[in-house]
Each structure stands twice: as C-alpha cells, then as structure tokens.
GROMACS .gro file of C-alpha atoms in nm:
model
  435
    1UNK     CA    1   2.888   1.409  -2.460
    2UNK     CA    2   2.511   1.546  -2.549
    3UNK     CA    3   2.429   1.181  -2.743
    4UNK     CA    4   2.541   1.030  -2.393
    5UNK     CA    5   2.342   1.262  -2.203
    6UNK     CA    6   2.040   1.197  -2.423
    7UNK     CA    7   2.109   0.843  -2.332
    8UNK     CA    8   2.134   0.840  -2.021
    9UNK     CA    9   1.767   1.069  -1.966
   10UNK     CA   10   1.605   0.846  -2.220
   11UNK     CA   11   1.731   0.567  -1.978
   12UNK     CA   12   1.585   0.722  -1.676
   13UNK     CA   13   1.232   0.759  -1.850
   14UNK     CA   14   1.158   0.422  -2.044
   15UNK     CA   15   1.300   0.299  -1.665
   16UNK     CA   16   1.054   0.481  -1.476
   17UNK     CA   17   0.752   0.311  -1.429
   18UNK     CA   18   0.691   0.057  -1.200
   19UNK     CA   19   0.781   0.314  -0.917
   20UNK     CA   20   0.513   0.527  -0.944
   21UNK     CA   21   0.298   0.222  -0.994
   22UNK     CA   22   0.411   0.125  -0.671
   23UNK     CA   23   0.359   0.413  -0.492
   24UNK     CA   24  -0.028   0.428  -0.670
   25UNK     CA   25  -0.047   0.137  -0.464
   26UNK     CA   26   0.099   0.211  -0.158
   27UNK     CA   27  -0.120   0.539  -0.113
   28UNK     CA   28  -0.427   0.399  -0.047
   29UNK     CA   29  -0.554   0.252   0.271
   30UNK     CA   30  -0.270   0.341   0.456
   31UNK     CA   31  -0.229   0.699   0.346
   32UNK     CA   32  -0.583   0.856   0.306
   33UNK     CA   33  -0.749   0.582   0.585
   34UNK     CA   34  -0.489   0.527   0.848
   35UNK     CA   35  -0.268   0.814   0.843
   36UNK     CA   36  -0.465   1.088   0.798
   37UNK     CA   37  -0.714   0.872   1.120
   38UNK     CA   38  -0.378   0.829   1.308
   39UNK     CA   39  -0.339   1.200   1.273
   40UNK     CA   40  -0.687   1.327   1.376
   41UNK     CA   41  -0.683   1.097   1.702
   42UNK     CA   42  -0.330   1.131   1.812
   43UNK     CA   43  -0.236   1.467   1.601
   44UNK     CA   44   0.134   1.487   1.543
   45UNK     CA   45   0.214   1.197   1.838
   46UNK     CA   46   0.265   0.881   1.590
   47UNK     CA   47   0.446   1.064   1.325
   48UNK     CA   48   0.728   0.866   1.435
   49UNK     CA   49   0.582   0.573   1.321
   50UNK     CA   50   0.504   0.660   1.024
   51UNK     CA   51   0.819   0.756   0.958
   52UNK     CA   52   0.967   0.430   1.141
   53UNK     CA   53   0.761   0.220   0.948
   54UNK     CA   54   0.914   0.357   0.601
   55UNK     CA   55   1.245   0.299   0.757
   56UNK     CA   56   1.245  -0.057   0.879
   57UNK     CA   57   1.047  -0.218   0.543
   58UNK     CA   58   1.260  -0.015   0.313
   59UNK     CA   59   1.541  -0.245   0.247
   60UNK     CA   60   1.284  -0.494   0.167
   61UNK     CA   61   1.128  -0.319  -0.101
   62UNK     CA   62   1.431  -0.214  -0.212
   63UNK     CA   63   1.663  -0.577  -0.212
   64UNK     CA   64   1.322  -0.665  -0.431
   65UNK     CA   65   1.375  -0.408  -0.703
   66UNK     CA   66   1.767  -0.472  -0.666
   67UNK     CA   67   1.712  -0.819  -0.725
   68UNK     CA   68   1.553  -0.805  -1.077
   69UNK     CA   69   1.798  -0.536  -1.218
   70UNK     CA   70   2.065  -0.745  -1.079
   71UNK     CA   71   1.975  -1.077  -1.214
   72UNK     CA   72   1.671  -1.003  -1.470
   73UNK     CA   73   1.451  -1.252  -1.242
   74UNK     CA   74   1.155  -1.155  -1.034
   75UNK     CA   75   1.150  -1.173  -0.698
   76UNK     CA   76   0.906  -1.452  -0.712
   77UNK     CA   77   1.158  -1.647  -0.933
   78UNK     CA   78   1.437  -1.567  -0.631
   79UNK     CA   79   1.171  -1.726  -0.381
   80UNK     CA   80   1.124  -2.015  -0.564
   81UNK     CA   81   1.478  -2.088  -0.585
   82UNK     CA   82   1.480  -2.106  -0.209
   83UNK     CA   83   1.287  -2.400  -0.236
   84UNK     CA   84   0.910  -2.466  -0.343
   85UNK     CA   85   0.808  -2.411   0.058
   86UNK     CA   86   0.945  -2.083   0.045
   87UNK     CA   87   0.726  -2.037  -0.301
   88UNK     CA   88   0.413  -2.165  -0.144
   89UNK     CA   89   0.447  -2.004   0.144
   90UNK     CA   90   0.485  -1.676  -0.049
   91UNK     CA   91   0.174  -1.752  -0.268
   92UNK     CA   92  -0.025  -1.873   0.059
   93UNK     CA   93   0.073  -1.488   0.217
   94UNK     CA   94  -0.017  -1.309  -0.118
   95UNK     CA   95  -0.364  -1.518  -0.181
   96UNK     CA   96  -0.504  -1.425   0.157
   97UNK     CA   97  -0.363  -1.050   0.151
   98UNK     CA   98  -0.539  -1.029  -0.180
   99UNK     CA   99  -0.855  -1.169  -0.102
  100UNK     CA  100  -0.875  -0.913   0.198
  101UNK     CA  101  -0.673  -0.634   0.024
  102UNK     CA  102  -0.891  -0.597  -0.273
  103UNK     CA  103  -1.212  -0.637  -0.077
  104UNK     CA  104  -1.116  -0.354   0.160
  105UNK     CA  105  -0.971  -0.085  -0.105
  106UNK     CA  106  -1.283  -0.144  -0.331
  107UNK     CA  107  -1.507  -0.129  -0.044
  108UNK     CA  108  -1.384   0.231   0.065
  109UNK     CA  109  -1.334   0.361  -0.286
  110UNK     CA  110  -1.697   0.216  -0.362
  111UNK     CA  111  -1.838   0.453  -0.045
  112UNK     CA  112  -1.599   0.732  -0.156
  113UNK     CA  113  -1.779   0.709  -0.496
  114UNK     CA  114  -2.128   0.709  -0.377
  115UNK     CA  115  -2.102   0.980  -0.152
  116UNK     CA  116  -1.916   1.241  -0.320
  117UNK     CA  117  -2.111   1.122  -0.672
  118UNK     CA  118  -2.514   1.098  -0.534
  119UNK     CA  119  -2.660   0.970  -0.809
  120UNK     CA  120  -2.922   0.692  -0.666
  121UNK     CA  121  -2.631   0.389  -0.702
  122UNK     CA  122  -2.615   0.148  -0.397
  123UNK     CA  123  -2.231   0.081  -0.253
  124UNK     CA  124  -2.266  -0.261  -0.433
  125UNK     CA  125  -2.302  -0.156  -0.777
  126UNK     CA  126  -2.084   0.125  -0.686
  127UNK     CA  127  -1.803  -0.130  -0.590
  128UNK     CA  128  -1.896  -0.393  -0.908
  129UNK     CA  129  -1.894  -0.052  -1.148
  130UNK     CA  130  -1.514   0.035  -1.053
  131UNK     CA  131  -1.428  -0.309  -1.022
  132UNK     CA  132  -1.548  -0.353  -1.345
  133UNK     CA  133  -1.354  -0.062  -1.472
  134UNK     CA  134  -1.032  -0.151  -1.332
  135UNK     CA  135  -1.070  -0.528  -1.514
  136UNK     CA  136  -1.169  -0.354  -1.843
  137UNK     CA  137  -0.883  -0.067  -1.852
  138UNK     CA  138  -0.660  -0.391  -1.774
  139UNK     CA  139  -0.825  -0.637  -2.039
  140UNK     CA  140  -0.802  -0.384  -2.333
  141UNK     CA  141  -0.474  -0.189  -2.248
  142UNK     CA  142  -0.277  -0.462  -2.025
  143UNK     CA  143  -0.003  -0.300  -1.909
  144UNK     CA  144   0.022  -0.022  -2.061
  145UNK     CA  145  -0.275   0.118  -1.958
  146UNK     CA  146  -0.179   0.053  -1.629
  147UNK     CA  147   0.121   0.231  -1.642
  148UNK     CA  148  -0.038   0.571  -1.826
  149UNK     CA  149  -0.341   0.621  -1.592
  150UNK     CA  150  -0.139   0.563  -1.229
  151UNK     CA  151   0.078   0.845  -1.342
  152UNK     CA  152  -0.208   1.034  -1.427
  153UNK     CA  153  -0.385   0.955  -1.121
  154UNK     CA  154  -0.047   0.977  -0.912
  155UNK     CA  155   0.010   1.332  -1.079
  156UNK     CA  156  -0.370   1.441  -0.960
  157UNK     CA  157  -0.305   1.280  -0.608
  158UNK     CA  158   0.030   1.452  -0.542
  159UNK     CA  159  -0.053   1.813  -0.635
  160UNK     CA  160  -0.414   1.802  -0.475
  161UNK     CA  161  -0.260   1.652  -0.202
  162UNK     CA  162  -0.012   1.905  -0.150
  163UNK     CA  163  -0.255   2.223  -0.209
  164UNK     CA  164  -0.516   2.044   0.063
  165UNK     CA  165  -0.236   2.048   0.309
  166UNK     CA  166  -0.085   2.403   0.263
  167UNK     CA  167  -0.466   2.561   0.274
  168UNK     CA  168  -0.480   2.377   0.589
  169UNK     CA  169  -0.165   2.508   0.693
  170UNK     CA  170  -0.187   2.837   0.624
  171UNK     CA  171  -0.557   2.831   0.768
  172UNK     CA  172  -0.450   2.683   1.094
  173UNK     CA  173  -0.361   2.961   1.366
  174UNK     CA  174  -0.157   2.699   1.512
  175UNK     CA  175  -0.029   2.363   1.482
  176UNK     CA  176   0.013   2.266   1.853
  177UNK     CA  177  -0.258   2.206   2.080
  178UNK     CA  178  -0.329   2.107   2.483
  179UNK     CA  179  -0.546   1.815   2.394
  180UNK     CA  180  -0.423   1.496   2.547
  181UNK     CA  181  -0.361   1.200   2.322
  182UNK     CA  182  -0.562   0.875   2.374
  183UNK     CA  183  -0.318   0.621   2.542
  184UNK     CA  184  -0.111   0.423   2.273
  185UNK     CA  185   0.058   0.140   2.492
  186UNK     CA  186  -0.257  -0.083   2.588
  187UNK     CA  187  -0.443  -0.344   2.387
  188UNK     CA  188  -0.661  -0.083   2.150
  189UNK     CA  189  -0.366   0.140   2.085
  190UNK     CA  190  -0.127  -0.149   1.979
  191UNK     CA  191  -0.407  -0.287   1.706
  192UNK     CA  192  -0.391   0.064   1.592
  193UNK     CA  193  -0.003   0.135   1.564
  194UNK     CA  194   0.012  -0.220   1.393
  195UNK     CA  195  -0.273  -0.163   1.162
  196UNK     CA  196  -0.079   0.205   1.086
  197UNK     CA  197   0.223  -0.006   1.010
  198UNK     CA  198   0.108  -0.262   0.835
  199UNK     CA  199   0.001  -0.075   0.506
  200UNK     CA  200   0.281   0.176   0.580
  201UNK     CA  201   0.384   0.200   0.297
  202UNK     CA  202   0.218  -0.098   0.191
  203UNK     CA  203   0.203  -0.462   0.258
  204UNK     CA  204   0.560  -0.574   0.187
  205UNK     CA  205   0.470  -0.880  -0.030
  206UNK     CA  206   0.302  -0.569  -0.270
  207UNK     CA  207   0.672  -0.508  -0.301
  208UNK     CA  208   0.695  -0.819  -0.554
  209UNK     CA  209   0.486  -0.634  -0.823
  210UNK     CA  210   0.754  -0.378  -0.925
  211UNK     CA  211   0.970  -0.667  -0.993
  212UNK     CA  212   0.720  -0.799  -1.192
  213UNK     CA  213   0.619  -0.420  -1.363
  214UNK     CA  214   0.944  -0.383  -1.459
  215UNK     CA  215   0.970  -0.680  -1.700
  216UNK     CA  216   0.665  -0.562  -1.834
  217UNK     CA  217   0.832  -0.186  -1.885
  218UNK     CA  218   1.104  -0.383  -2.045
  219UNK     CA  219   0.863  -0.557  -2.312
  220UNK     CA  220   0.646  -0.220  -2.331
  221UNK     CA  221   1.004   0.026  -2.421
  222UNK     CA  222   1.279  -0.236  -2.494
  223UNK     CA  223   1.495  -0.122  -2.287
  224UNK     CA  224   1.649  -0.311  -2.028
  225UNK     CA  225   1.681  -0.088  -1.657
  226UNK     CA  226   2.016  -0.040  -1.524
  227UNK     CA  227   2.057  -0.075  -1.109
  228UNK     CA  228   2.120   0.279  -1.126
  229UNK     CA  229   1.821   0.343  -1.296
  230UNK     CA  230   1.616   0.066  -1.099
  231UNK     CA  231   1.691   0.288  -0.785
  232UNK     CA  232   1.569   0.645  -0.973
  233UNK     CA  233   1.258   0.450  -1.019
  234UNK     CA  234   1.240   0.286  -0.659
  235UNK     CA  235   1.331   0.610  -0.469
  236UNK     CA  236   1.106   0.821  -0.687
  237UNK     CA  237   0.790   0.587  -0.589
  238UNK     CA  238   0.909   0.522  -0.203
  239UNK     CA  239   1.015   0.885  -0.100
  240UNK     CA  240   0.719   1.020  -0.305
  241UNK     CA  241   0.506   0.743  -0.085
  242UNK     CA  242   0.631   0.832   0.259
  243UNK     CA  243   0.608   1.240   0.193
  244UNK     CA  244   0.216   1.189   0.125
  245UNK     CA  245   0.196   1.005   0.405
  246UNK     CA  246   0.319   1.265   0.640
  247UNK     CA  247   0.111   1.496   0.427
  248UNK     CA  248  -0.211   1.301   0.521
  249UNK     CA  249  -0.129   1.267   0.859
  250UNK     CA  250  -0.060   1.635   0.911
  251UNK     CA  251  -0.395   1.689   0.687
  252UNK     CA  252  -0.566   1.472   1.013
  253UNK     CA  253  -0.385   1.635   1.294
  254UNK     CA  254  -0.479   2.026   1.153
  255UNK     CA  255  -0.809   1.941   1.070
  256UNK     CA  256  -0.933   1.721   1.256
  257UNK     CA  257  -0.749   1.673   1.558
  258UNK     CA  258  -0.843   1.980   1.771
  259UNK     CA  259  -1.217   1.981   1.615
  260UNK     CA  260  -1.395   1.796   1.870
  261UNK     CA  261  -1.551   1.558   1.676
  262UNK     CA  262  -1.454   1.174   1.708
  263UNK     CA  263  -1.343   0.996   1.419
  264UNK     CA  264  -1.599   0.766   1.242
  265UNK     CA  265  -1.444   0.396   1.340
  266UNK     CA  266  -1.523   0.302   0.973
  267UNK     CA  267  -1.224   0.361   0.749
  268UNK     CA  268  -1.517   0.461   0.474
  269UNK     CA  269  -1.712   0.698   0.691
  270UNK     CA  270  -1.373   0.844   0.841
  271UNK     CA  271  -1.291   0.965   0.489
  272UNK     CA  272  -1.632   1.119   0.435
  273UNK     CA  273  -1.604   1.268   0.765
  274UNK     CA  274  -1.275   1.395   0.709
  275UNK     CA  275  -1.393   1.586   0.359
  276UNK     CA  276  -1.690   1.757   0.518
  277UNK     CA  277  -1.506   1.890   0.829
  278UNK     CA  278  -1.222   1.992   0.598
  279UNK     CA  279  -1.448   2.158   0.336
  280UNK     CA  280  -1.607   2.345   0.665
  281UNK     CA  281  -1.287   2.472   0.775
  282UNK     CA  282  -1.124   2.608   0.474
  283UNK     CA  283  -1.455   2.614   0.262
  284UNK     CA  284  -1.667   2.493  -0.008
  285UNK     CA  285  -1.350   2.538  -0.304
  286UNK     CA  286  -1.177   2.332  -0.116
  287UNK     CA  287  -1.355   2.043  -0.152
  288UNK     CA  288  -1.281   1.944  -0.494
  289UNK     CA  289  -0.902   1.933  -0.410
  290UNK     CA  290  -0.941   1.699  -0.068
  291UNK     CA  291  -1.189   1.516  -0.253
  292UNK     CA  292  -0.962   1.459  -0.542
  293UNK     CA  293  -0.705   1.336  -0.341
  294UNK     CA  294  -0.916   1.097  -0.149
  295UNK     CA  295  -1.110   0.959  -0.446
  296UNK     CA  296  -0.756   0.938  -0.670
  297UNK     CA  297  -0.582   0.811  -0.433
  298UNK     CA  298  -0.827   0.498  -0.328
  299UNK     CA  299  -0.890   0.405  -0.696
  300UNK     CA  300  -0.532   0.398  -0.826
  301UNK     CA  301  -0.456   0.139  -0.525
  302UNK     CA  302  -0.761  -0.023  -0.632
  303UNK     CA  303  -0.680  -0.054  -0.996
  304UNK     CA  304  -0.310  -0.158  -0.922
  305UNK     CA  305  -0.431  -0.431  -0.674
  306UNK     CA  306  -0.596  -0.573  -0.898
  307UNK     CA  307  -0.326  -0.586  -1.133
  308UNK     CA  308  -0.075  -0.653  -0.886
  309UNK     CA  309  -0.214  -0.937  -0.680
  310UNK     CA  310  -0.361  -1.157  -0.995
  311UNK     CA  311  -0.011  -1.105  -1.147
  312UNK     CA  312   0.179  -1.219  -0.862
  313UNK     CA  313  -0.081  -1.490  -0.788
  314UNK     CA  314  -0.098  -1.617  -1.106
  315UNK     CA  315   0.284  -1.609  -1.190
  316UNK     CA  316   0.319  -1.765  -0.840
  317UNK     CA  317   0.167  -2.073  -0.891
  318UNK     CA  318   0.260  -2.118  -1.229
  319UNK     CA  319   0.592  -2.165  -1.095
  320UNK     CA  320   0.489  -2.365  -0.800
  321UNK     CA  321   0.323  -2.656  -1.019
  322UNK     CA  322   0.577  -2.624  -1.232
  323UNK     CA  323   0.443  -2.404  -1.564
  324UNK     CA  324   0.756  -2.219  -1.584
  325UNK     CA  325   0.668  -2.088  -1.907
  326UNK     CA  326   0.343  -1.970  -1.863
  327UNK     CA  327   0.278  -1.596  -1.979
  328UNK     CA  328   0.027  -1.280  -1.835
  329UNK     CA  329  -0.226  -1.327  -2.104
  330UNK     CA  330  -0.254  -1.731  -1.986
  331UNK     CA  331  -0.626  -1.743  -1.930
  332UNK     CA  332  -0.561  -1.847  -1.566
  333UNK     CA  333  -0.427  -1.471  -1.552
  334UNK     CA  334  -0.816  -1.397  -1.602
  335UNK     CA  335  -0.969  -1.665  -1.431
  336UNK     CA  336  -0.737  -1.562  -1.099
  337UNK     CA  337  -0.861  -1.176  -1.155
  338UNK     CA  338  -1.202  -1.315  -1.163
  339UNK     CA  339  -1.201  -1.496  -0.867
  340UNK     CA  340  -1.036  -1.230  -0.686
  341UNK     CA  341  -1.314  -0.995  -0.834
  342UNK     CA  342  -1.597  -1.246  -0.681
  343UNK     CA  343  -1.456  -1.265  -0.344
  344UNK     CA  344  -1.407  -0.888  -0.318
  345UNK     CA  345  -1.795  -0.845  -0.435
  346UNK     CA  346  -1.899  -1.166  -0.186
  347UNK     CA  347  -1.695  -0.980   0.114
  348UNK     CA  348  -1.830  -0.620   0.049
  349UNK     CA  349  -2.212  -0.812   0.041
  350UNK     CA  350  -2.161  -0.959   0.355
  351UNK     CA  351  -2.032  -0.626   0.488
  352UNK     CA  352  -2.391  -0.452   0.336
  353UNK     CA  353  -2.613  -0.746   0.503
  354UNK     CA  354  -2.389  -0.741   0.863
  355UNK     CA  355  -2.299  -0.389   0.854
  356UNK     CA  356  -2.308  -0.337   1.213
  357UNK     CA  357  -2.059  -0.663   1.253
  358UNK     CA  358  -1.762  -0.647   1.000
  359UNK     CA  359  -1.782  -0.280   0.824
  360UNK     CA  360  -1.551  -0.150   1.079
  361UNK     CA  361  -1.295  -0.434   1.107
  362UNK     CA  362  -1.217  -0.526   0.767
  363UNK     CA  363  -0.957  -0.287   0.687
  364UNK     CA  364  -0.826  -0.319   1.044
  365UNK     CA  365  -0.785  -0.703   0.951
  366UNK     CA  366  -0.632  -0.649   0.651
  367UNK     CA  367  -0.369  -0.397   0.778
  368UNK     CA  368  -0.334  -0.666   1.094
  369UNK     CA  369  -0.240  -0.965   0.852
  370UNK     CA  370  -0.013  -0.727   0.649
  371UNK     CA  371   0.179  -0.632   0.938
  372UNK     CA  372   0.176  -1.008   1.056
  373UNK     CA  373   0.300  -1.173   0.790
  374UNK     CA  374   0.565  -0.925   0.713
  375UNK     CA  375   0.854  -1.033   0.896
  376UNK     CA  376   0.803  -1.379   0.727
  377UNK     CA  377   0.812  -1.202   0.387
  378UNK     CA  378   1.091  -0.994   0.520
  379UNK     CA  379   1.310  -1.264   0.597
  380UNK     CA  380   1.217  -1.456   0.278
  381UNK     CA  381   1.371  -1.194   0.056
  382UNK     CA  382   1.696  -1.138   0.305
  383UNK     CA  383   1.769  -1.447   0.214
  384UNK     CA  384   1.709  -1.420  -0.172
  385UNK     CA  385   1.923  -1.100  -0.212
  386UNK     CA  386   2.196  -1.302  -0.034
  387UNK     CA  387   2.167  -1.629  -0.298
  388UNK     CA  388   2.469  -1.729  -0.502
  389UNK     CA  389   2.302  -1.567  -0.794
  390UNK     CA  390   2.329  -1.229  -0.711
  391UNK     CA  391   2.666  -1.110  -0.832
  392UNK     CA  392   2.865  -0.958  -0.544
  393UNK     CA  393   2.880  -0.604  -0.691
  394UNK     CA  394   2.486  -0.600  -0.641
  395UNK     CA  395   2.411  -0.727  -0.278
  396UNK     CA  396   2.336  -0.506  -0.011
  397UNK     CA  397   2.644  -0.334   0.218
  398UNK     CA  398   2.733  -0.373   0.544
  399UNK     CA  399   2.506  -0.015   0.657
  400UNK     CA  400   2.194  -0.188   0.424
  401UNK     CA  401   2.262  -0.566   0.592
  402UNK     CA  402   2.242  -0.368   0.991
  403UNK     CA  403   1.943  -0.171   0.843
  404UNK     CA  404   1.772  -0.538   0.725
  405UNK     CA  405   1.841  -0.732   1.044
  406UNK     CA  406   1.712  -0.396   1.248
  407UNK     CA  407   1.388  -0.408   1.024
  408UNK     CA  408   1.353  -0.800   1.083
  409UNK     CA  409   1.396  -0.751   1.454
  410UNK     CA  410   1.173  -0.429   1.441
  411UNK     CA  411   0.887  -0.619   1.275
  412UNK     CA  412   0.879  -0.947   1.441
  413UNK     CA  413   0.904  -0.795   1.792
  414UNK     CA  414   0.597  -0.558   1.757
  415UNK     CA  415   0.413  -0.869   1.584
  416UNK     CA  416   0.471  -1.084   1.898
  417UNK     CA  417   0.399  -0.770   2.131
  418UNK     CA  418   0.056  -0.752   1.924
  419UNK     CA  419  -0.020  -1.128   1.991
  420UNK     CA  420   0.085  -1.115   2.384
  421UNK     CA  421  -0.148  -0.769   2.418
  422UNK     CA  422  -0.399  -0.898   2.270
  423UNK     CA  423  -0.381  -1.263   2.532
  424UNK     CA  424  -0.317  -1.076   2.813
  425UNK     CA  425  -0.613  -0.813   2.743
  426UNK     CA  426  -0.815  -1.121   2.722
  427UNK     CA  427  -0.648  -1.352   3.006
  428UNK     CA  428  -0.582  -1.056   3.258
  429UNK     CA  429  -0.201  -1.119   3.221
  430UNK     CA  430   0.037  -0.830   3.352
  431UNK     CA  431   0.137  -0.560   3.059
  432UNK     CA  432  -0.272  -0.575   2.956
  433UNK     CA  433  -0.134  -0.149   2.937
  434UNK     CA  434   0.187  -0.085   2.896
  435UNK     CA  435   0.273   0.288   3.013
   0.00000   0.00000   0.00000
C-alpha cells in the first residue's frame, strides 16, 4: 500500500507542469493590468464579471486537456481531424493573437522594467533585452528551463500577491465606499467589459499550449499522465489563476478606487501608477512585494507567450501543409519565434514613435481580438471533444455539456453586443446606452 501511494504521488508530481505554465501565461495582462484596473475604476462592482468569465471559459480549457489525456494527441491534431478548414482557421486566429499579444505583454514588461530598474535604458532596449532573455532561456534550456523558470516565478508571484493583498486589506479601514461607479452598459463600458473578459483568465486559443507542453512533459519525465493526474494539474493552474485574478481586482478596489486618482489609460503607465499609490498608502517596505508581483507576473506571461505561440503556430502549420513528423527542434520553430520577436519589436517601435496614437489601444485591441475570436475556438473545441476518436468514458458529462453550451452562447452573445454597441454609438441607433 505504501509503495502504491508513493507511485501515485510520484505520478502527480511528474504530471505537474503544464497547468502551472498555463497559470504563468494567464496572470499577465488579464490580472495585473485589467483586473487591477477594473477594481481601480469600478471597485468590486465587476467581481461578477471576473468570476463569470472564468466559469464560462472553463469547459473549453478543460476539454483541451481532457482530449490530450484521452487520446495522446494535442488539441491541434484534434482540430486537424475536423478538417483542414478547422486547422487553418485556428492557425489564422493563433497567428493574429501571437503578433498582438506578444507585442502587448512585451511592451508592458519593458515599461515596468524601465520604471522599476531605472538605469538609463530606453523602453525599446528593455523590450529587446526581455525578449532576448526569453529566447535565450528557450534556446538553451528548452522545455525544462521554461518549466523550472515559470514554477519559480509563479511561486514568487503567488506569495508576493497574497502578501500585498493581505497588507492592503489590513490597512484599509473599510471595504465599502459611497463613490459612484462609471456606467458599464454603454459603448465604452462594454469595450472595457469585453477587454476584461478577453484575457480572463486567458484567450481560449491559449488552451492549446498545455496540450503541447503535456507531451513535452512526457518526453522530459517518461511518464504519461493519467486523466486524473491531468485534471489535478489543470485545476491547480486554472483555479490558482482565478484566485489571483480576484486578488488583483481586490488590490485595485482597496488601494485605488477611493483614492481620488484617475487611472491612467495606458496599461503600462497604470501599473506604475498603481505601484506608486500602493507604496504611498502602505509604506516604502510594501513596494518590493507589489513590484515583485507586477514584474514577475508580466515576465512569466511574456516567457510563456514566446514559447506557447511559437509551438502552436509551428505545429499547426506543419500539420496544415502535411509535415506531420516535424519536431520542435525544427528550424521552422526558430523561424516562427524570430518572426514573432521581430514583429513585436516593430510594433513597439511604432508605439514609441506614435505614442499618443497607439500606446493606449494596443492591449485593449489584443484583448478584444481574443474575446471576439473566443466563440470560434470554443465551438471548434466542442466539436473535437465529442469526436469519434474520444472514448465515451472521457467525453463530457451532462452538466459539463450544459455549461459548454452556456459558454458558447455567453461568448457569442457578448461579441454580438459589442459589435452592436459600437455601431449604435457611431450610427445613432437605439441602445447606444443600456441602463
């Protein structure tokens, strides 16, 4: 019996990894930028949005991991089974997301570094250095380096965030306020809502990454995770990311909502503003905890984005053009990463040259794109998990099927609401403001 328990624990630890990497990817822009900003602008009024977004996307992130544990294939191979049209559609969505999201998270990380570690380097050089560090880590250490680095980073992030949150709660005399919230149900409010939900906890296409990392984890440890072990790993990352999202929203609400300051429009400048206000409120000692939470949050997201998007586009492209046996070490992997790195730097250079025009909407554009494409990826994933190659015992049960259908309706409904609200504002249609 003792040996059996040891084998169980060993199996769980060997399977643990892709879920933590997912958390590392999820807790960047959606948490430190948008969750904190939601708390700063609306107090706790949007807590329901954070919880609902995590709930409505949950089935699709779960199905992706479930599919890999059941069939031994990545979800990308599952899309391929639906037809080349499905694979190409996912590839296009992932490529667009990669270009926007890598640029967005890199510029926020670079901006944080330039403000937290002032040493005369420009924002562009900080972005080049951060991107370069990510590429070198992946080139030298491959998956094991990514796995170890993100586990360390997420541990630091979780500890520093909880300390920062508890310190804010203890310092706050009350968590209630009479300050009115800005309107939510108008064109501008709906944009903020969808931006918040777009990366909450992550874009749905990001769910493909853990299915790729799971196979890398198998190569690293020699252990094929069981369905139970896979679900433990998945829930560790997913629930952890959801809890941290609530913590960051709480930080924004407690520290900034009643401060009288107007949150900066730019996500990067907002983070710096928030760190300074947090330090002024609690004292200089607290700066290290909140700064560590902010920077590690964004760096972990940047690192996982470089690897995750590159793997996804590489594998999807190889399948789409018929190179089924292409491996990660293929030259194409580094070509794809190089293109994404160069694209990110080009966009960031444009941001620096045209700051007043493009700095503010970059992250919002990336988040809105993630939300507007979410119903498509959710629907494709729903088709895959019900495929003939998935054993009946591993297909979703009735409750999960109902939640998945509700999720698709929810994502599609809000996407339609966003499109209508934008047209209503521009064309003077009714319902330009709701409520």
